[in-house]
Amino acid sequence: MTEAGPYDAVVVGGGVVGASLAHHLTLRGLRRVLVCDRGRFSAEGATSRSGGVLRQHHTAAADTRLTVRSMDTFTGWADEVGGDCGYRRTGFVMIVAEEYAANLAKNTAAVQEAGGRAHLITADELTAEYPGLRLDRPAAVSYEPDGGYGDPAAATRALLRSAERRGAVLAEGLEVTGLTSAGERITGVTTNLGPVHAPLVLLAAGAWSRPLAATAGVDLPVEPRRIGIARHRATAPAGPVPACIDDTLGRYFRPADGDALWFGAAADPAVALDARPAALRADEVATARRTLAERVPALATGTVDGLRAGLDGYTPDHRPLIGPVGPAGLYACTGFSGGGFKTAPAVGELVAAEVTSGAAEEWLAPYRPGRFAAGAPTESDFPYEHM
């Protein structure tokens, strides 16, 4: 890798966040950008195990701003990035217990204030719009007409192709084994093919970020967590359903092709990085399916015909670490805690602007890596039971 000379930047991690970083870095004039991944791009980490839900609704205004900004990219993907991100506008609904109705209204207003479209609807309006849903108990509902889902792997490929057209080098199977520095400045990375030199290294390796950062004397509070999703296929037409987070059940789901439905089935807090994540078990899938059948009756019958399990990096406050760390030139963009896909376009844009201009981006202030050492995690403004 060193025969071609030093790079302007090395992006460690070929998931959707790393791909967005490469896309935006090259848009801002960096041509010698190397993107490397220990496996196949978008296939080894959290990106290919993402449910792909696209929503703007969050319980912290900082998160809402990022997702509203990113939604503009998803809806205009062909013109802004090129290719296809798999965006499907099915609508998104957030369902919470009645006791959180006031918080739901405030978080819905935050979407509107950030420039997104969202409004409260009644339970009757929800089931009239989506006959595939059942809502028997009192609840409060927020609706986003532009919400839906996308294809994280397809989005990653499109972003990487965009970066490659402007000179980025894409290196699958190039495993970064450590970070190198001289004095107080980063000098590059070590890989399975030898050293690579660059004055800027962006660490977007998800669950694998902490041990890599440690080689530069940096402790990143990112823990690996096993995540999993399952695909259910109904035996008969079930009626349309939206993308949904149901806080009353602590679950999420979204429609797919035909009468299929993807739903979250696992999120384990303690796993080892040195082993392949265990496949989803029958009891994990059955528990999630049984719980969600209260909301989507079609889940009570039919078959599960697709499973995905993998690792993602989680932080103590379930929000990413974005900002300079350790030696000058080392930048963390990791620990997205299940939320990387829907925020990746805005994060890539803001980080690229920050590292190329040298001016701090105010929108990224809540995500600085030093917040935990300072005892100042980013908390929800108006939380729910599970969010």
mmCIF file of C-alpha atoms in Angstrom:
data_model
loop_
_atom_site.group_PDB
_atom_site.id
_atom_site.type_symbol
_atom_site.label_atom_id
_atom_site.label_comp_id
_atom_site.label_asym_id
_atom_site.label_seq_id
_atom_site.Cartn_x
_atom_site.Cartn_y
_atom_site.Cartn_z
ATOM 1 C CA MET A 1 0.000 0.000 0.000
ATOM 2 C CA THR A 2 2.900 2.393 0.615
ATOM 3 C CA GLU A 3 4.269 2.182 -2.948
ATOM 4 C CA ALA A 4 1.700 4.718 -4.138
ATOM 5 C CA GLY A 5 2.936 7.260 -1.610
ATOM 6 C CA PRO A 6 1.193 8.854 1.407
ATOM 7 C CA TYR A 7 -2.552 9.460 1.507
ATOM 8 C CA ASP A 8 -4.400 12.626 2.473
ATOM 9 C CA ALA A 9 -6.579 10.596 4.829
ATOM 10 C CA VAL A 10 -7.283 7.016 5.866
ATOM 11 C CA VAL A 11 -10.850 6.027 6.763
ATOM 12 C CA VAL A 12 -10.851 2.889 8.920
ATOM 13 C CA GLY A 13 -14.148 1.083 8.406
ATOM 14 C CA GLY A 14 -16.146 0.421 5.266
ATOM 15 C CA GLY A 15 -19.667 0.629 6.643
ATOM 16 C CA VAL A 16 -22.138 3.384 5.874
ATOM 17 C CA VAL A 17 -20.473 5.932 8.182
ATOM 18 C CA GLY A 18 -17.013 5.338 6.726
ATOM 19 C CA ALA A 19 -18.445 5.486 3.215
ATOM 20 C CA SER A 20 -20.163 8.807 3.957
ATOM 21 C CA LEU A 21 -16.907 10.202 5.335
ATOM 22 C CA ALA A 22 -15.080 9.221 2.141
ATOM 23 C CA HIS A 23 -17.814 10.682 -0.057
ATOM 24 C CA HIS A 24 -17.746 14.030 1.711
ATOM 25 C CA LEU A 25 -13.964 14.220 2.129
ATOM 26 C CA THR A 26 -13.521 13.827 -1.615
ATOM 27 C CA LEU A 27 -16.270 16.355 -2.262
ATOM 28 C CA ARG A 28 -14.230 18.826 -0.228
ATOM 29 C CA GLY A 29 -11.128 18.270 -2.317
ATOM 30 C CA LEU A 30 -9.222 15.436 -0.652
ATOM 31 C CA ARG A 31 -8.385 13.100 -3.523
ATOM 32 C CA ARG A 32 -5.985 10.630 -1.906
ATOM 33 C CA VAL A 33 -8.430 9.044 0.516
ATOM 34 C CA LEU A 34 -7.960 5.389 1.438
ATOM 35 C CA VAL A 35 -10.979 3.468 2.740
ATOM 36 C CA CYS A 36 -10.081 0.147 4.306
ATOM 37 C CA ASP A 37 -12.075 -2.602 5.941
ATOM 38 C CA ARG A 38 -11.031 -5.877 7.527
ATOM 39 C CA GLY A 39 -13.697 -7.686 5.486
ATOM 40 C CA ARG A 40 -16.065 -6.775 2.674
ATOM 41 C CA PHE A 41 -17.478 -3.290 2.536
ATOM 42 C CA SER A 42 -20.890 -2.998 4.210
ATOM 43 C CA ALA A 43 -20.921 -6.745 4.870
ATOM 44 C CA GLU A 44 -19.007 -7.471 8.085
ATOM 45 C CA GLY A 45 -20.238 -4.963 10.664
ATOM 46 C CA ALA A 46 -23.423 -3.247 11.732
ATOM 47 C CA THR A 47 -24.383 -1.804 8.337
ATOM 48 C CA SER A 48 -25.594 -5.072 6.842
ATOM 49 C CA ARG A 49 -27.447 -5.950 10.065
ATOM 50 C CA SER A 50 -29.276 -2.643 10.277
ATOM 51 C CA GLY A 51 -33.051 -2.608 10.084
ATOM 52 C CA GLY A 52 -32.703 0.399 7.776
ATOM 53 C CA VAL A 53 -35.471 2.439 9.441
ATOM 54 C CA LEU A 54 -35.408 6.084 8.351
ATOM 55 C CA ARG A 55 -36.937 8.422 10.901
ATOM 56 C CA GLN A 56 -36.400 11.916 12.208
ATOM 57 C CA HIS A 57 -38.046 11.451 15.602
ATOM 58 C CA HIS A 58 -35.663 11.347 18.568
ATOM 59 C CA THR A 59 -35.742 12.228 22.241
ATOM 60 C CA ALA A 60 -32.854 14.728 21.992
ATOM 61 C CA ALA A 61 -32.974 17.755 19.704
ATOM 62 C CA ALA A 62 -29.329 17.253 18.708
ATOM 63 C CA ASP A 63 -30.134 13.826 17.255
ATOM 64 C CA THR A 64 -33.242 15.165 15.539
ATOM 65 C CA ARG A 65 -31.244 17.864 13.736
ATOM 66 C CA LEU A 66 -28.875 15.258 12.291
ATOM 67 C CA THR A 67 -31.653 12.986 11.065
ATOM 68 C CA VAL A 68 -33.658 15.804 9.483
ATOM 69 C CA ARG A 69 -30.525 16.942 7.677
ATOM 70 C CA SER A 70 -29.826 13.376 6.567
ATOM 71 C CA MET A 71 -33.392 12.804 5.364
ATOM 72 C CA ASP A 72 -32.884 15.508 2.748
ATOM 73 C CA THR A 73 -30.048 13.390 1.334
ATOM 74 C CA PHE A 74 -32.058 10.164 1.355
ATOM 75 C CA THR A 75 -35.003 11.763 -0.440
ATOM 76 C CA GLY A 76 -32.727 13.362 -3.050
ATOM 77 C CA TRP A 77 -30.170 10.570 -3.228
ATOM 78 C CA ALA A 78 -29.945 10.146 -7.003
ATOM 79 C CA ASP A 79 -29.035 13.793 -7.542
ATOM 80 C CA GLU A 80 -26.845 14.261 -4.481
ATOM 81 C CA VAL A 81 -24.917 10.973 -4.376
ATOM 82 C CA GLY A 82 -25.886 8.926 -7.407
ATOM 83 C CA GLY A 83 -27.102 5.366 -7.521
ATOM 84 C CA ASP A 84 -29.787 4.053 -5.192
ATOM 85 C CA CYS A 85 -30.027 3.945 -1.393
ATOM 86 C CA GLY A 86 -33.202 1.845 -1.418
ATOM 87 C CA TYR A 87 -35.305 4.602 0.129
ATOM 88 C CA ARG A 88 -38.977 3.699 0.364
ATOM 89 C CA ARG A 89 -41.477 6.219 1.736
ATOM 90 C CA THR A 90 -43.858 4.087 3.822
ATOM 91 C CA GLY A 91 -44.337 6.582 6.644
ATOM 92 C CA PHE A 92 -42.891 6.226 10.124
ATOM 93 C CA VAL A 93 -44.820 6.120 13.393
ATOM 94 C CA MET A 94 -43.611 6.472 16.973
ATOM 95 C CA ILE A 95 -45.938 4.848 19.495
ATOM 96 C CA VAL A 96 -45.597 5.616 23.216
ATOM 97 C CA ALA A 97 -47.667 5.041 26.327
ATOM 98 C CA GLU A 98 -50.183 7.770 27.141
ATOM 99 C CA GLU A 99 -48.131 8.912 30.123
ATOM 100 C CA TYR A 100 -45.454 10.073 27.646
ATOM 101 C CA ALA A 101 -47.862 11.982 25.403
ATOM 102 C CA ALA A 102 -46.500 15.379 26.456
ATOM 103 C CA ASN A 103 -42.946 14.327 25.671
ATOM 104 C CA LEU A 104 -44.087 12.902 22.341
ATOM 105 C CA ALA A 105 -45.615 16.256 21.437
ATOM 106 C CA LYS A 106 -42.387 18.081 22.315
ATOM 107 C CA ASN A 107 -40.223 15.680 20.325
ATOM 108 C CA THR A 108 -42.605 15.945 17.367
ATOM 109 C CA ALA A 109 -42.348 19.720 17.553
ATOM 110 C CA ALA A 110 -38.542 19.369 17.510
ATOM 111 C CA VAL A 111 -38.792 17.592 14.136
ATOM 112 C CA GLN A 112 -40.894 20.437 12.789
ATOM 113 C CA GLU A 113 -38.517 23.075 14.190
ATOM 114 C CA ALA A 114 -35.583 21.323 12.490
ATOM 115 C CA GLY A 115 -37.379 21.472 9.136
ATOM 116 C CA GLY A 116 -38.886 17.990 9.012
ATOM 117 C CA ARG A 117 -42.504 16.913 8.561
ATOM 118 C CA ALA A 118 -44.206 15.280 11.537
ATOM 119 C CA HIS A 119 -47.480 15.560 13.412
ATOM 120 C CA LEU A 120 -49.519 13.810 16.068
ATOM 121 C CA ILE A 121 -52.331 11.475 15.024
ATOM 122 C CA THR A 122 -54.965 9.509 16.889
ATOM 123 C CA ALA A 123 -55.060 5.738 17.257
ATOM 124 C CA ASP A 124 -58.077 5.594 14.941
ATOM 125 C CA GLU A 125 -56.244 7.622 12.297
ATOM 126 C CA LEU A 126 -53.264 5.289 12.603
ATOM 127 C CA THR A 127 -55.198 2.070 12.031
ATOM 128 C CA ALA A 128 -57.256 3.650 9.259
ATOM 129 C CA GLU A 129 -54.058 4.571 7.410
ATOM 130 C CA TYR A 130 -52.366 1.240 8.181
ATOM 131 C CA PRO A 131 -54.916 -1.594 8.383
ATOM 132 C CA GLY A 132 -52.123 -4.055 9.157
ATOM 133 C CA LEU A 133 -51.757 -2.544 12.633
ATOM 134 C CA ARG A 134 -53.803 -3.108 15.759
ATOM 135 C CA LEU A 135 -53.849 -0.648 18.662
ATOM 136 C CA ASP A 136 -56.105 -1.951 21.416
ATOM 137 C CA ARG A 137 -54.646 -0.109 24.402
ATOM 138 C CA PRO A 138 -54.447 3.684 24.861
ATOM 139 C CA ALA A 139 -51.305 5.170 23.328
ATOM 140 C CA ALA A 140 -49.982 8.363 21.782
ATOM 141 C CA VAL A 141 -48.744 8.388 18.194
ATOM 142 C CA SER A 142 -46.515 10.635 16.081
ATOM 143 C CA TYR A 143 -46.457 10.294 12.301
ATOM 144 C CA GLU A 144 -43.794 11.213 9.730
ATOM 145 C CA PRO A 145 -45.005 11.057 6.118
ATOM 146 C CA ASP A 146 -41.437 11.057 4.763
ATOM 147 C CA GLY A 147 -40.276 8.255 7.041
ATOM 148 C CA GLY A 148 -39.762 4.711 5.886
ATOM 149 C CA TYR A 149 -36.718 2.611 5.255
ATOM 150 C CA GLY A 150 -33.669 2.267 3.060
ATOM 151 C CA ASP A 151 -31.035 -0.280 2.132
ATOM 152 C CA PRO A 152 -27.901 0.423 4.209
ATOM 153 C CA ALA A 153 -25.679 -1.833 2.102
ATOM 154 C CA ALA A 154 -26.830 -0.242 -1.167
ATOM 155 C CA ALA A 155 -26.336 3.236 0.295
ATOM 156 C CA THR A 156 -22.809 2.300 1.346
ATOM 157 C CA ARG A 157 -21.945 1.035 -2.115
ATOM 158 C CA ALA A 158 -23.283 4.213 -3.722
ATOM 159 C CA LEU A 159 -21.299 6.452 -1.368
ATOM 160 C CA LEU A 160 -18.114 4.480 -1.985
ATOM 161 C CA ARG A 161 -18.575 4.604 -5.761
ATOM 162 C CA SER A 162 -19.051 8.354 -5.495
ATOM 163 C CA ALA A 163 -15.811 8.707 -3.518
ATOM 164 C CA GLU A 164 -13.975 6.405 -5.909
ATOM 165 C CA ARG A 165 -14.990 8.526 -8.891
ATOM 166 C CA ARG A 166 -13.117 11.399 -7.274
ATOM 167 C CA GLY A 167 -9.980 9.405 -6.573
ATOM 168 C CA ALA A 168 -10.572 7.499 -3.345
ATOM 169 C CA VAL A 169 -8.902 4.099 -3.062
ATOM 170 C CA LEU A 170 -11.140 1.290 -1.763
ATOM 171 C CA ALA A 171 -9.337 -1.602 -0.089
ATOM 172 C CA GLU A 172 -11.433 -4.550 1.054
ATOM 173 C CA GLY A 173 -9.656 -7.056 3.256
ATOM 174 C CA LEU A 174 -7.074 -4.474 4.344
ATOM 175 C CA GLU A 175 -7.136 -4.886 8.109
ATOM 176 C CA VAL A 176 -5.839 -2.036 10.210
ATOM 177 C CA THR A 177 -3.943 -3.563 13.122
ATOM 178 C CA GLY A 178 -2.743 -0.365 14.778
ATOM 179 C CA LEU A 179 -2.276 3.387 14.609
ATOM 180 C CA THR A 180 1.122 5.043 14.248
ATOM 181 C CA SER A 181 2.302 8.427 15.483
ATOM 182 C CA ALA A 182 5.410 10.539 15.865
ATOM 183 C CA GLY A 183 5.503 12.837 18.835
ATOM 184 C CA GLU A 184 2.034 14.318 19.197
ATOM 185 C CA ARG A 185 0.880 13.706 15.616
ATOM 186 C CA ILE A 186 -0.668 10.726 13.875
ATOM 187 C CA THR A 187 1.370 9.370 10.979
ATOM 188 C CA GLY A 188 -0.868 6.605 9.651
ATOM 189 C CA VAL A 189 -1.791 3.002 10.311
ATOM 190 C CA THR A 190 -0.286 -0.453 10.272
ATOM 191 C CA THR A 191 -2.089 -3.113 8.243
ATOM 192 C CA ASN A 192 -1.823 -6.747 7.276
ATOM 193 C CA LEU A 193 0.024 -5.526 4.148
ATOM 194 C CA GLY A 194 2.349 -3.160 5.970
ATOM 195 C CA PRO A 195 2.329 0.513 6.997
ATOM 196 C CA VAL A 196 0.223 3.199 5.347
ATOM 197 C CA HIS A 197 1.152 6.844 5.837
ATOM 198 C CA ALA A 198 -1.370 9.677 6.243
ATOM 199 C CA PRO A 199 -1.627 12.835 8.366
ATOM 200 C CA LEU A 200 -5.318 12.197 9.033
ATOM 201 C CA VAL A 201 -6.936 8.966 10.255
ATOM 202 C CA LEU A 202 -10.690 8.728 10.793
ATOM 203 C CA LEU A 203 -11.699 5.831 12.989
ATOM 204 C CA ALA A 204 -15.121 4.553 11.877
ATOM 205 C CA ALA A 205 -14.683 0.908 12.817
ATOM 206 C CA GLY A 206 -17.744 0.511 15.022
ATOM 207 C CA ALA A 207 -17.365 -2.313 17.530
ATOM 208 C CA TRP A 208 -13.693 -2.687 16.625
ATOM 209 C CA SER A 209 -12.801 0.943 17.363
ATOM 210 C CA ARG A 210 -11.760 0.642 20.996
ATOM 211 C CA PRO A 211 -8.835 -1.776 20.592
ATOM 212 C CA LEU A 212 -7.574 0.181 17.574
ATOM 213 C CA ALA A 213 -7.697 3.478 19.473
ATOM 214 C CA ALA A 214 -5.828 1.849 22.340
ATOM 215 C CA THR A 215 -2.772 1.387 20.081
ATOM 216 C CA ALA A 216 -2.493 5.202 20.095
ATOM 217 C CA GLY A 217 -2.998 5.413 23.854
ATOM 218 C CA VAL A 218 -6.661 6.414 23.571
ATOM 219 C CA ASP A 219 -9.471 4.754 25.516
ATOM 220 C CA LEU A 220 -12.738 5.070 23.620
ATOM 221 C CA PRO A 221 -15.831 4.075 25.630
ATOM 222 C CA VAL A 222 -17.268 1.853 22.899
ATOM 223 C CA GLU A 223 -18.435 -1.648 23.755
ATOM 224 C CA PRO A 224 -19.361 -4.365 21.245
ATOM 225 C CA ARG A 225 -22.971 -5.448 21.296
ATOM 226 C CA ARG A 226 -24.609 -8.261 19.370
ATOM 227 C CA ILE A 227 -27.530 -7.058 17.268
ATOM 228 C CA GLY A 228 -29.969 -9.049 15.188
ATOM 229 C CA ILE A 229 -32.932 -8.688 12.869
ATOM 230 C CA ALA A 230 -35.372 -11.212 11.450
ATOM 231 C CA ARG A 231 -37.615 -11.241 8.389
ATOM 232 C CA HIS A 232 -41.169 -12.533 8.632
ATOM 233 C CA ARG A 233 -43.261 -13.434 5.608
ATOM 234 C CA ALA A 234 -47.020 -13.512 6.038
ATOM 235 C CA THR A 235 -49.101 -16.390 4.694
ATOM 236 C CA ALA A 236 -51.852 -14.002 3.502
ATOM 237 C CA PRO A 237 -52.051 -10.282 2.692
ATOM 238 C CA ALA A 238 -51.866 -8.452 6.015
ATOM 239 C CA GLY A 239 -52.551 -4.854 4.987
ATOM 240 C CA PRO A 240 -49.945 -2.096 4.861
ATOM 241 C CA VAL A 241 -47.800 -1.201 7.863
ATOM 242 C CA PRO A 242 -45.353 1.688 8.335
ATOM 243 C CA ALA A 243 -41.842 1.706 9.681
ATOM 244 C CA CYS A 244 -42.383 1.859 13.415
ATOM 245 C CA ILE A 245 -40.791 2.111 16.822
ATOM 246 C CA ASP A 246 -43.234 0.945 19.465
ATOM 247 C CA ASP A 247 -41.921 2.144 22.810
ATOM 248 C CA THR A 248 -44.804 0.461 24.642
ATOM 249 C CA LEU A 249 -43.372 -2.874 23.491
ATOM 250 C CA GLY A 250 -39.710 -1.883 23.305
ATOM 251 C CA ARG A 251 -39.531 -3.099 19.687
ATOM 252 C CA TYR A 252 -39.207 -1.847 16.113
ATOM 253 C CA PHE A 253 -40.236 -3.136 12.694
ATOM 254 C CA ARG A 254 -40.546 -2.026 9.110
ATOM 255 C CA PRO A 255 -42.134 -3.407 5.939
ATOM 256 C CA ALA A 256 -40.194 -5.040 3.144
ATOM 257 C CA ASP A 257 -41.031 -6.453 -0.273
ATOM 258 C CA GLY A 258 -44.428 -8.093 -0.671
ATOM 259 C CA ASP A 259 -45.881 -9.069 2.679
ATOM 260 C CA ALA A 260 -42.511 -9.330 4.408
ATOM 261 C CA LEU A 261 -41.544 -7.495 7.575
ATOM 262 C CA TRP A 262 -38.143 -6.968 9.223
ATOM 263 C CA PHE A 263 -38.106 -6.692 13.016
ATOM 264 C CA GLY A 264 -35.472 -6.304 15.702
ATOM 265 C CA ALA A 265 -34.822 -9.562 17.502
ATOM 266 C CA ALA A 266 -31.750 -9.113 19.724
ATOM 267 C CA ALA A 267 -29.397 -6.575 21.279
ATOM 268 C CA ASP A 268 -26.994 -8.216 23.720
ATOM 269 C CA PRO A 269 -24.828 -5.950 25.906
ATOM 270 C CA ALA A 270 -21.804 -8.227 26.319
ATOM 271 C CA VAL A 271 -20.027 -10.023 23.495
ATOM 272 C CA ALA A 272 -16.445 -10.803 22.538
ATOM 273 C CA LEU A 273 -14.766 -9.313 19.493
ATOM 274 C CA ASP A 274 -12.587 -12.356 18.896
ATOM 275 C CA ALA A 275 -15.504 -14.631 17.977
ATOM 276 C CA ARG A 276 -18.150 -14.655 15.277
ATOM 277 C CA PRO A 277 -21.419 -13.326 16.739
ATOM 278 C CA ALA A 278 -23.809 -16.140 17.519
ATOM 279 C CA ALA A 279 -26.690 -16.603 15.111
ATOM 280 C CA LEU A 280 -30.130 -15.601 16.312
ATOM 281 C CA ARG A 281 -31.693 -18.308 18.452
ATOM 282 C CA ALA A 282 -35.210 -19.645 18.083
ATOM 283 C CA ASP A 283 -36.242 -18.280 21.487
ATOM 284 C CA GLU A 284 -34.976 -14.760 20.640
ATOM 285 C CA VAL A 285 -36.936 -14.682 17.413
ATOM 286 C CA ALA A 286 -40.048 -16.220 18.978
ATOM 287 C CA THR A 287 -40.071 -13.735 21.853
ATOM 288 C CA ALA A 288 -39.775 -10.722 19.552
ATOM 289 C CA ARG A 289 -42.361 -12.093 17.154
ATOM 290 C CA ARG A 290 -44.842 -12.905 19.930
ATOM 291 C CA THR A 291 -44.447 -9.441 21.455
ATOM 292 C CA LEU A 292 -44.894 -7.638 18.142
ATOM 293 C CA ALA A 293 -47.929 -9.707 17.164
ATOM 294 C CA GLU A 294 -49.856 -7.512 19.595
ATOM 295 C CA ARG A 295 -49.227 -4.646 17.194
ATOM 296 C CA VAL A 296 -49.009 -6.520 13.860
ATOM 297 C CA PRO A 297 -51.410 -9.491 13.990
ATOM 298 C CA ALA A 298 -49.933 -11.001 10.808
ATOM 299 C CA LEU A 299 -46.831 -11.920 12.837
ATOM 300 C CA ALA A 300 -48.837 -14.561 14.693
ATOM 301 C CA THR A 301 -48.755 -16.767 11.587
ATOM 302 C CA GLY A 302 -46.482 -17.121 8.587
ATOM 303 C CA THR A 303 -42.783 -17.952 8.552
ATOM 304 C CA VAL A 304 -39.440 -16.397 9.409
ATOM 305 C CA ASP A 305 -37.264 -16.745 6.321
ATOM 306 C CA GLY A 306 -34.289 -14.468 6.974
ATOM 307 C CA LEU A 307 -31.955 -13.780 9.900
ATOM 308 C CA ARG A 308 -28.986 -11.464 10.394
ATOM 309 C CA ALA A 309 -26.747 -11.117 13.439
ATOM 310 C CA GLY A 310 -23.638 -9.020 13.883
ATOM 311 C CA LEU A 311 -21.846 -6.469 16.047
ATOM 312 C CA ASP A 312 -22.261 -2.765 16.608
ATOM 313 C CA GLY A 313 -20.391 -0.376 18.890
ATOM 314 C CA TYR A 314 -22.389 1.145 21.758
ATOM 315 C CA THR A 315 -21.491 4.034 24.054
ATOM 316 C CA PRO A 316 -22.781 4.613 27.622
ATOM 317 C CA ASP A 317 -25.327 7.216 26.466
ATOM 318 C CA HIS A 318 -26.105 5.387 23.184
ATOM 319 C CA ARG A 319 -24.830 8.319 21.110
ATOM 320 C CA PRO A 320 -21.764 8.410 18.871
ATOM 321 C CA LEU A 321 -18.254 9.613 19.586
ATOM 322 C CA ILE A 322 -17.380 12.259 17.009
ATOM 323 C CA GLY A 323 -14.298 14.427 17.263
ATOM 324 C CA PRO A 324 -10.513 14.621 17.628
ATOM 325 C CA VAL A 325 -8.882 12.191 20.069
ATOM 326 C CA GLY A 326 -5.286 11.458 21.065
ATOM 327 C CA PRO A 327 -2.506 12.509 18.696
ATOM 328 C CA ALA A 328 -3.271 15.404 16.333
ATOM 329 C CA GLY A 329 -4.808 14.043 13.146
ATOM 330 C CA LEU A 330 -6.698 11.168 14.802
ATOM 331 C CA TYR A 331 -10.465 11.596 14.610
ATOM 332 C CA ALA A 332 -13.148 9.311 16.060
ATOM 333 C CA CYS A 333 -16.449 8.790 14.274
ATOM 334 C CA THR A 334 -17.799 5.673 15.902
ATOM 335 C CA GLY A 335 -20.080 4.177 18.556
ATOM 336 C CA PHE A 336 -23.328 4.962 16.760
ATOM 337 C CA SER A 337 -25.222 2.516 18.973
ATOM 338 C CA GLY A 338 -27.638 1.337 16.294
ATOM 339 C CA GLY A 339 -28.210 4.775 14.762
ATOM 340 C CA GLY A 340 -25.477 5.110 12.154
ATOM 341 C CA PHE A 341 -27.498 4.635 8.977
ATOM 342 C CA LYS A 342 -30.099 7.363 9.429
ATOM 343 C CA THR A 343 -27.493 9.956 10.470
ATOM 344 C CA ALA A 344 -24.600 8.978 8.174
ATOM 345 C CA PRO A 345 -25.168 11.611 5.435
ATOM 346 C CA ALA A 346 -25.191 14.555 7.863
ATOM 347 C CA VAL A 347 -22.350 13.168 9.968
ATOM 348 C CA GLY A 348 -20.144 12.654 6.908
ATOM 349 C CA GLU A 349 -20.846 16.179 5.710
ATOM 350 C CA LEU A 350 -20.165 17.832 9.085
ATOM 351 C CA VAL A 351 -17.045 15.820 9.889
ATOM 352 C CA ALA A 352 -15.539 16.448 6.445
ATOM 353 C CA ALA A 353 -16.174 20.174 6.871
ATOM 354 C CA GLU A 354 -14.591 20.143 10.319
ATOM 355 C CA VAL A 355 -11.409 18.265 9.445
ATOM 356 C CA THR A 356 -10.765 20.146 6.195
ATOM 357 C CA SER A 357 -11.537 23.655 7.492
ATOM 358 C CA GLY A 358 -10.218 23.319 11.024
ATOM 359 C CA ALA A 359 -13.345 25.046 12.339
ATOM 360 C CA ALA A 360 -15.437 23.204 14.918
ATOM 361 C CA GLU A 361 -18.980 22.319 13.839
ATOM 362 C CA GLU A 362 -21.484 23.313 16.529
ATOM 363 C CA TRP A 363 -23.869 20.500 15.571
ATOM 364 C CA LEU A 364 -21.239 17.945 16.608
ATOM 365 C CA ALA A 365 -20.647 19.434 20.073
ATOM 366 C CA PRO A 366 -22.980 16.952 21.886
ATOM 367 C CA TYR A 367 -20.970 14.010 20.529
ATOM 368 C CA ARG A 368 -17.414 14.878 21.546
ATOM 369 C CA PRO A 369 -15.507 11.842 22.869
ATOM 370 C CA GLY A 370 -14.398 13.624 26.048
ATOM 371 C CA ARG A 371 -17.900 14.087 27.413
ATOM 372 C CA PHE A 372 -17.812 10.956 29.580
ATOM 373 C CA ALA A 373 -14.521 11.809 31.248
ATOM 374 C CA ALA A 374 -16.023 15.231 31.938
ATOM 375 C CA GLY A 375 -19.106 13.621 33.471
ATOM 376 C CA ALA A 376 -21.366 15.171 30.847
ATOM 377 C CA PRO A 377 -23.050 12.478 28.725
ATOM 378 C CA THR A 378 -25.621 13.609 26.199
ATOM 379 C CA GLU A 379 -29.055 12.881 27.620
ATOM 380 C CA SER A 380 -32.543 12.826 26.170
ATOM 381 C CA ASP A 381 -34.472 16.066 26.422
ATOM 382 C CA PHE A 382 -37.864 14.361 26.586
ATOM 383 C CA PRO A 383 -37.417 10.601 27.099
ATOM 384 C CA TYR A 384 -39.789 7.653 26.873
ATOM 385 C CA GLU A 385 -39.753 4.357 28.716
ATOM 386 C CA HIS A 386 -37.169 2.742 26.419
ATOM 387 C CA MET A 387 -35.637 5.747 24.674
#
